[in-house]
Structure formats: structure tokens, C-alpha cells
Amino acid sequence: MRAVFTLSRLVFGALFVYAGAEKVMDAQTFAAVIFNYQVLPAKMVYGAAMLLPALEVVCGLALCAGTLVRGAAVVLNVLMAVFMALMGWVMARGLDVTCGCFGGAGQAVSKETLVRDAVILFVGLVALWGAFRGGEDSGRC
Amino acid sequence: MFQQARRPWWPDVVVLTVISIMAAWVVNVARPQPLPWWGDYKAVKVQEAARKGLEVLTPAQAMEALKAGTWVFVDAREPDEFAAGHIPGAVHISAEALLTGLDAAAQAFPKDKPLLFYCGGISCPKSKDLAEGFKQMGFTALAVMPEGMDGWIAAGGAVEGGN
């Protein structure tokens, strides 16, 4: 079971490092994606476009490195849940927006992106369980 | 479900958040053009167009221009978007013409003909890119409507074509 927790932590962390890094590279496009979701005031769009990817990369690295694991697992799982809720929200409103999940404009928000995120969230919840379960695991990215 | 933690987990969140804010700040300072932390997204986009030396029109001003008939409206969106509805009398030039060669598209207009470019909305760069391409070809009277078709429809502008 310990191997499952370690693996889920490393996979979940690495996914966020990758996704966050892509967004850091192209903050302008990510800002456009956030704006199109129409949930944040226009004044906060750029701040969110810079802070969210940084949070993803830093917490992802923490998970990979095995430090501050519980905090990082909580933050990334909350982010994941928020992203999924937003996707559901824009689908319900019938907005034609791109996901922006892995940087760039990316694919349009759809059931497919929602299912993919649900799988990632599952991995994240396993990692969270492992982080709070205690015990030593020494896996590193 | 979880065992008792040895120490609280929430300080981790605080530490990670502070590190993230600092990292985001450093990365932003290192950008060729740092982004504003607290800046109106729309206003920044409009300023971008103005910085490129293009005249900037709001949808309301564009409506006046359409009535006056002084500007040729150029739709820079995808062909299917144009077909689904556009500003009355607009000409379609796909932004892909920037890659395939603007000459053919530009030949249709005299160099001093005032051209007003628009695309989907405030986020899309196509109208500004295309206008810049025309500028480099020696066109002088160029304008963009940064709020695009979204802003036009929101302002109650007429739509031609489509359903």
C-alpha cells in the first residue's frame, strides 16, 4: 500500500509541476483563459494567472520532494476540486471556453476534460490519504 | 479515516503560499513585459492595441463608423465563425493569411483605405496581429475594435449572415 501512496504522490506532484510550468511560460494566454471563464473580476485576472501556476509548481515540487507533503496535497486537491467545479459551471452555462488545463489555450471544456480531471483528482485523493496516514515513505521525483 | 497528525498541516499551506507568491513575483519581474498584478484585463488589452500604433475603437464608436461608412470592416476570425454571423458589410481575411502571405489579401485594398479589424473578443489577438501585418505592408489608416464580435453584440450591433 505504501508503494501506491508514494506513486500517487509522485504522479500527482509531477502532473502539477508540468501543468503549472506550461502556464508560467505563457501567462498571457492563461489570463485570457481565466477571463473567458467569467468568474473572476477583470482586475483579478492577471494576479490569478500568475499566482495559480506558481502555486501548482511549488506544491507539485513539494509533493515530488516529499516535504510539506500534507499542505501541498491539501492545496492541490482543493485546486483540482475548484477546477472541476468551474468546468461544470461553464458547461452548465453553455460557455464555449478552452480548458487551459495544461497551459496554452488547449482543448475546449467538455465531458472528456471533466473525466480526465476526475481521474487526476482520484490520484490526488490517494496521495492525500497517504500524506495524512503518516509513516515514512522515501520516494522522490 | 486519518491517523492523528504529529503536527498541524495548515502551516505547510501558509509556507507554500508565501513561497508561491514570491516565486510568481520573481518570474513576473523577469518577464520582458511584466504583467500588472491588479490591472483591469480589458484596459490592458486596449492599451496593448494602442501601443502598437493602431487606432482603437469601442463597439459604440464602431457603430458610428459603420453608419458613416468611412471604414472597411475586416473580420479576422475563422471562416466558419464569419459565416455564422458578422458585422454588416465586413470583409473576411483569415488571420492565417499572416502565415500564408498577406499580399493576395492586401491587393484588394488601396493603401490609404481605412481598415477596421475585429475578431472574437477581448482575448483574441487575431485582429491586432492582422492589423500589424497590414501596417508593415505600408497601410496607414488602421484601427482595431479590441472588444470584437462579443463586444459588438453586447452593445447591440447589427449582425449579418448566419441565423
CSV table of C-alpha atoms in Angstrom, one decimal:
chain,number,residue,atom,x,y,z
A,1,MET,CA,0.0,0.0,0.0
A,2,ARG,CA,2.9,2.3,0.8
A,3,ALA,CA,4.1,2.0,-2.8
A,4,VAL,CA,0.6,3.1,-4.0
A,5,PHE,CA,0.7,6.2,-1.8
A,6,THR,CA,4.2,7.0,-2.9
A,7,LEU,CA,3.4,6.5,-6.6
A,8,SER,CA,0.2,8.6,-6.4
A,9,ARG,CA,2.1,11.4,-4.7
A,10,LEU,CA,4.8,11.5,-7.3
A,11,VAL,CA,2.4,11.3,-10.2
A,12,PHE,CA,0.1,13.9,-8.8
A,13,GLY,CA,3.0,16.2,-8.0
A,14,ALA,CA,4.7,15.8,-11.4
A,15,LEU,CA,1.4,16.4,-13.2
A,16,PHE,CA,1.1,19.8,-11.4
A,17,VAL,CA,4.7,20.7,-12.0
A,18,TYR,CA,4.2,20.1,-15.7
A,19,ALA,CA,0.8,21.9,-15.9
A,20,GLY,CA,2.0,24.8,-13.8
A,21,ALA,CA,5.2,25.3,-15.8
A,22,GLU,CA,3.3,25.4,-19.1
A,23,LYS,CA,1.1,28.2,-17.7
A,24,VAL,CA,4.0,30.1,-16.2
A,25,MET,CA,5.6,30.2,-19.7
A,26,ASP,CA,2.5,31.7,-21.3
A,27,ALA,CA,0.8,33.8,-18.6
A,28,GLN,CA,-0.9,36.0,-21.2
A,29,THR,CA,-2.8,33.0,-22.7
A,30,PHE,CA,-3.7,31.7,-19.3
A,31,ALA,CA,-5.0,35.1,-18.3
A,32,ALA,CA,-7.2,35.0,-21.5
A,33,VAL,CA,-8.5,31.6,-20.4
A,34,ILE,CA,-9.3,32.8,-16.9
A,35,PHE,CA,-11.1,35.9,-18.3
A,36,ASN,CA,-13.2,33.7,-20.6
A,37,TYR,CA,-14.4,31.6,-17.6
A,38,GLN,CA,-16.1,34.9,-16.5
A,39,VAL,CA,-15.9,34.0,-12.8
A,40,LEU,CA,-13.2,36.5,-11.6
A,41,PRO,CA,-13.5,40.3,-11.7
A,42,ALA,CA,-11.4,41.6,-14.6
A,43,LYS,CA,-9.0,43.3,-12.2
A,44,MET,CA,-8.0,40.0,-10.6
A,45,VAL,CA,-7.4,38.1,-13.9
A,46,TYR,CA,-3.7,38.8,-14.2
A,47,GLY,CA,-3.0,38.2,-10.5
A,48,ALA,CA,-4.7,34.8,-10.7
A,49,ALA,CA,-2.9,34.0,-13.9
A,50,MET,CA,0.4,34.5,-12.2
A,51,LEU,CA,-0.3,33.1,-8.7
A,52,LEU,CA,-2.2,29.8,-9.7
A,53,PRO,CA,0.6,28.4,-11.9
A,54,ALA,CA,3.2,29.3,-9.2
A,55,LEU,CA,1.1,27.5,-6.6
A,56,GLU,CA,0.8,24.5,-8.8
A,57,VAL,CA,4.6,24.3,-9.5
A,58,VAL,CA,5.6,24.9,-5.9
A,59,CYS,CA,3.1,22.5,-4.4
A,60,GLY,CA,3.9,19.9,-7.1
A,61,LEU,CA,7.6,20.2,-6.3
A,62,ALA,CA,6.9,19.8,-2.6
A,63,LEU,CA,5.0,16.6,-3.3
A,64,CYS,CA,7.7,15.3,-5.5
A,65,ALA,CA,10.4,16.2,-3.0
A,66,GLY,CA,8.4,14.8,-0.1
A,67,THR,CA,8.5,18.0,2.0
A,68,LEU,CA,5.4,19.9,3.3
A,69,VAL,CA,3.5,17.0,1.8
A,70,ARG,CA,0.3,17.3,3.7
A,71,GLY,CA,-0.1,21.0,3.0
A,72,ALA,CA,0.8,20.5,-0.7
A,73,ALA,CA,-1.7,17.6,-1.0
A,74,VAL,CA,-4.4,19.7,0.5
A,75,VAL,CA,-3.8,22.8,-1.7
A,76,LEU,CA,-3.6,20.7,-4.9
A,77,ASN,CA,-6.7,18.7,-4.1
A,78,VAL,CA,-8.6,21.9,-3.4
A,79,LEU,CA,-7.4,23.4,-6.6
A,80,MET,CA,-8.4,20.3,-8.5
A,81,ALA,CA,-11.9,20.4,-7.0
A,82,VAL,CA,-12.2,24.1,-7.8
A,83,PHE,CA,-11.1,23.5,-11.4
A,84,MET,CA,-13.7,20.7,-11.8
A,85,ALA,CA,-16.4,22.8,-10.3
A,86,LEU,CA,-15.6,25.7,-12.7
A,87,MET,CA,-15.7,23.3,-15.6
A,88,GLY,CA,-19.1,22.0,-14.6
A,89,TRP,CA,-20.2,25.6,-14.1
A,90,VAL,CA,-19.1,26.8,-17.6
A,91,MET,CA,-20.6,23.6,-19.2
A,92,ALA,CA,-23.9,24.3,-17.4
A,93,ARG,CA,-23.9,27.8,-18.7
A,94,GLY,CA,-23.1,26.6,-22.2
A,95,LEU,CA,-20.0,28.8,-22.5
A,96,ASP,CA,-17.6,27.9,-25.2
A,97,VAL,CA,-14.2,28.2,-23.4
A,98,THR,CA,-11.0,26.3,-23.6
A,99,CYS,CA,-9.8,24.4,-20.6
A,100,GLY,CA,-6.4,25.9,-20.2
A,101,CYS,CA,-5.6,22.8,-18.0
A,102,PHE,CA,-2.1,22.2,-19.3
A,103,GLY,CA,-1.2,25.7,-20.4
A,104,GLY,CA,-1.9,27.3,-23.7
A,105,ALA,CA,-5.5,27.5,-24.8
A,106,GLY,CA,-5.7,23.7,-25.0
A,107,GLN,CA,-8.9,21.8,-25.8
A,108,ALA,CA,-12.4,23.0,-25.2
A,109,VAL,CA,-14.0,22.2,-21.8
A,110,SER,CA,-16.0,19.1,-22.3
A,111,LYS,CA,-17.1,15.8,-20.6
A,112,GLU,CA,-13.7,14.4,-21.7
A,113,THR,CA,-11.7,17.1,-19.8
A,114,LEU,CA,-14.1,16.6,-16.8
A,115,VAL,CA,-13.5,12.8,-16.7
A,116,ARG,CA,-9.7,13.3,-17.1
A,117,ASP,CA,-9.8,15.7,-14.1
A,118,ALA,CA,-11.8,13.3,-12.1
A,119,VAL,CA,-9.1,10.6,-12.7
A,120,ILE,CA,-6.4,13.1,-11.6
A,121,LEU,CA,-8.5,14.0,-8.5
A,122,PHE,CA,-8.7,10.4,-7.6
A,123,VAL,CA,-4.9,10.0,-7.8
A,124,GLY,CA,-4.7,13.2,-5.7
A,125,LEU,CA,-7.1,11.9,-3.0
A,126,VAL,CA,-5.0,8.7,-2.7
A,127,ALA,CA,-1.9,10.9,-2.3
A,128,LEU,CA,-3.8,13.0,0.3
A,129,TRP,CA,-4.7,9.8,2.2
A,130,GLY,CA,-1.1,8.7,2.1
A,131,ALA,CA,0.1,12.0,3.3
A,132,PHE,CA,-2.2,12.1,6.3
A,133,ARG,CA,-1.8,8.4,7.1
A,134,GLY,CA,1.6,9.1,8.4
A,135,GLY,CA,4.6,6.7,8.2
A,136,GLU,CA,7.7,7.3,6.3
A,137,ASP,CA,8.0,6.9,2.6
A,138,SER,CA,11.1,7.9,0.8
A,139,GLY,CA,10.1,8.3,-2.8
A,140,ARG,CA,11.4,11.3,-4.7
A,141,CYS,CA,10.8,12.5,-8.2
B,1,MET,CA,-10.0,7.8,8.4
B,2,PHE,CA,-6.8,9.7,9.0
B,3,GLN,CA,-4.5,9.0,11.9
B,4,GLN,CA,-3.7,11.8,14.3
B,5,ALA,CA,-1.1,14.0,12.7
B,6,ARG,CA,2.1,14.7,14.5
B,7,ARG,CA,1.9,18.5,13.9
B,8,PRO,CA,-0.8,20.6,12.3
B,9,TRP,CA,-0.8,20.7,8.5
B,10,TRP,CA,-2.0,24.2,7.9
B,11,PRO,CA,1.3,25.9,8.5
B,12,ASP,CA,2.5,23.9,5.4
B,13,VAL,CA,-0.2,25.7,3.4
B,14,VAL,CA,0.9,29.1,4.6
B,15,VAL,CA,4.6,28.4,3.8
B,16,LEU,CA,3.8,27.0,0.3
B,17,THR,CA,1.5,30.0,-0.4
B,18,VAL,CA,4.2,32.5,0.6
B,19,ILE,CA,6.8,30.7,-1.5
B,20,SER,CA,4.4,30.7,-4.4
B,21,ILE,CA,3.7,34.4,-4.2
B,22,MET,CA,7.4,35.2,-4.0
B,23,ALA,CA,8.2,32.8,-7.0
B,24,ALA,CA,5.4,34.4,-9.1
B,25,TRP,CA,6.7,37.8,-8.3
B,26,VAL,CA,10.2,37.0,-9.3
B,27,VAL,CA,9.1,35.3,-12.5
B,28,ASN,CA,6.9,38.3,-13.4
B,29,VAL,CA,9.7,40.8,-12.8
B,30,ALA,CA,11.9,38.7,-15.1
B,31,ARG,CA,9.3,38.8,-18.0
B,32,PRO,CA,10.2,41.1,-20.9
B,33,GLN,CA,6.9,42.9,-20.2
B,34,PRO,CA,5.8,42.3,-16.6
B,35,LEU,CA,2.0,41.9,-16.2
B,36,PRO,CA,0.1,44.1,-13.7
B,37,TRP,CA,-0.9,42.2,-10.5
B,38,TRP,CA,-4.1,44.3,-10.2
B,39,GLY,CA,-4.9,45.6,-13.6
B,40,ASP,CA,-8.2,45.6,-15.5
B,41,TYR,CA,-7.8,42.9,-18.1
B,42,LYS,CA,-9.9,44.8,-20.7
B,43,ALA,CA,-8.0,48.0,-20.2
B,44,VAL,CA,-4.6,46.3,-20.5
B,45,LYS,CA,-5.7,44.7,-23.8
B,46,VAL,CA,-6.9,48.0,-25.2
B,47,GLN,CA,-3.6,49.6,-24.2
B,48,GLU,CA,-1.7,46.9,-26.0
B,49,ALA,CA,-3.5,47.7,-29.2
B,50,ALA,CA,-2.8,51.4,-28.7
B,51,ARG,CA,0.9,50.7,-28.1
B,52,LYS,CA,1.1,49.0,-31.5
B,53,GLY,CA,0.2,52.4,-33.0
B,54,LEU,CA,-3.3,51.3,-34.0
B,55,GLU,CA,-6.4,53.4,-33.6
B,56,VAL,CA,-8.7,51.9,-31.0
B,57,LEU,CA,-12.5,52.0,-31.4
B,58,THR,CA,-15.1,50.9,-28.9
B,59,PRO,CA,-18.1,49.0,-30.2
B,60,ALA,CA,-20.2,52.2,-29.9
B,61,GLN,CA,-17.6,54.2,-32.0
B,62,ALA,CA,-17.5,51.3,-34.5
B,63,MET,CA,-21.3,51.5,-34.9
B,64,GLU,CA,-21.0,55.2,-35.7
B,65,ALA,CA,-18.2,54.4,-38.1
B,66,LEU,CA,-20.4,51.7,-39.8
B,67,LYS,CA,-23.2,54.3,-40.2
B,68,ALA,CA,-20.8,56.9,-41.6
B,69,GLY,CA,-19.4,54.3,-44.0
B,70,THR,CA,-15.8,55.5,-43.7
B,71,TRP,CA,-14.2,52.3,-42.6
B,72,VAL,CA,-14.0,48.9,-44.2
B,73,PHE,CA,-14.6,46.3,-41.5
B,74,VAL,CA,-12.3,43.4,-41.7
B,75,ASP,CA,-13.3,40.2,-39.8
B,76,ALA,CA,-10.1,38.3,-38.7
B,77,ARG,CA,-11.9,35.2,-37.3
B,78,GLU,CA,-12.1,31.7,-38.7
B,79,PRO,CA,-14.2,31.2,-41.9
B,80,ASP,CA,-16.9,29.3,-40.1
B,81,GLU,CA,-17.2,32.0,-37.4
B,82,PHE,CA,-17.5,34.6,-40.2
B,83,ALA,CA,-20.2,32.5,-41.9
B,84,ALA,CA,-22.2,32.2,-38.7
B,85,GLY,CA,-22.6,36.0,-38.5
B,86,HIS,CA,-20.5,39.1,-38.9
B,87,ILE,CA,-20.7,42.9,-38.9
B,88,PRO,CA,-22.8,44.0,-41.9
B,89,GLY,CA,-20.6,44.6,-44.9
B,90,ALA,CA,-17.5,43.1,-43.3
B,91,VAL,CA,-14.8,41.5,-45.4
B,92,HIS,CA,-13.3,38.3,-44.2
B,93,ILE,CA,-9.5,37.9,-44.1
B,94,SER,CA,-8.4,34.9,-42.0
B,95,ALA,CA,-5.5,35.6,-39.6
B,96,GLU,CA,-3.8,32.6,-41.2
B,97,ALA,CA,-3.0,34.9,-44.1
B,98,LEU,CA,-0.2,36.2,-41.9
B,99,LEU,CA,1.4,32.8,-42.4
B,100,THR,CA,0.4,32.1,-46.0
B,101,GLY,CA,1.1,35.6,-47.3
B,102,LEU,CA,-0.8,38.8,-46.9
B,103,ASP,CA,-0.1,40.1,-50.4
B,104,ALA,CA,-3.1,38.4,-52.0
B,105,ALA,CA,-5.4,39.7,-49.3
B,106,ALA,CA,-4.0,43.2,-49.3
B,107,GLN,CA,-4.2,43.7,-53.0
B,108,ALA,CA,-7.9,44.1,-52.7
B,109,PHE,CA,-7.4,47.4,-50.9
B,110,PRO,CA,-5.7,50.7,-51.8
B,111,LYS,CA,-3.0,51.5,-49.2
B,112,ASP,CA,-4.9,54.6,-47.8
B,113,LYS,CA,-8.2,52.8,-47.4
B,114,PRO,CA,-9.2,52.9,-43.7
B,115,LEU,CA,-9.4,49.4,-42.4
B,116,LEU,CA,-11.1,48.4,-39.1
B,117,PHE,CA,-10.1,44.9,-37.8
B,118,TYR,CA,-12.0,42.8,-35.3
B,119,CYS,CA,-12.1,39.2,-34.1
B,120,GLY,CA,-14.0,37.2,-31.5
B,121,GLY,CA,-13.5,39.2,-28.3
B,122,ILE,CA,-11.1,41.0,-25.9
B,123,SER,CA,-8.9,37.9,-25.5
B,124,CYS,CA,-8.3,37.2,-29.2
B,125,PRO,CA,-5.1,38.6,-30.7
B,126,LYS,CA,-6.0,38.0,-34.4
B,127,SER,CA,-7.4,41.5,-35.2
B,128,LYS,CA,-4.3,43.2,-33.7
B,129,ASP,CA,-1.9,40.7,-35.4
B,130,LEU,CA,-3.6,41.2,-38.8
B,131,ALA,CA,-3.7,45.0,-38.4
B,132,GLU,CA,0.1,44.9,-37.6
B,133,GLY,CA,0.7,42.8,-40.7
B,134,PHE,CA,-1.1,45.4,-42.9
B,135,LYS,CA,0.8,48.2,-41.2
B,136,GLN,CA,4.1,46.5,-42.1
B,137,MET,CA,2.9,46.4,-45.7
B,138,GLY,CA,2.6,50.1,-45.8
B,139,PHE,CA,-1.1,50.6,-44.9
B,140,THR,CA,-1.6,53.8,-42.9
B,141,ALA,CA,-5.3,54.1,-41.8
B,142,LEU,CA,-5.7,51.1,-39.5
B,143,ALA,CA,-7.9,50.6,-36.5
B,144,VAL,CA,-9.0,47.7,-34.2
B,145,MET,CA,-12.0,47.1,-32.2
B,146,PRO,CA,-10.4,45.1,-29.3
B,147,GLU,CA,-13.8,44.0,-27.8
B,148,GLY,CA,-14.5,42.2,-31.0
B,149,MET,CA,-17.7,40.4,-32.0
B,150,ASP,CA,-18.6,39.7,-28.4
B,151,GLY,CA,-18.5,43.4,-27.5
B,152,TRP,CA,-20.3,44.3,-30.7
B,153,ILE,CA,-23.2,42.0,-30.0
B,154,ALA,CA,-23.3,43.1,-26.3
B,155,ALA,CA,-23.5,46.7,-27.5
B,156,GLY,CA,-26.5,45.8,-29.7
B,157,GLY,CA,-24.7,45.9,-33.0
B,158,ALA,CA,-26.3,44.5,-36.1
B,159,VAL,CA,-25.2,41.1,-37.4
B,160,GLU,CA,-25.3,39.9,-41.0
B,161,GLY,CA,-25.4,36.3,-42.2
B,162,GLY,CA,-25.9,33.1,-40.2
B,163,ASN,CA,-29.1,32.5,-38.3
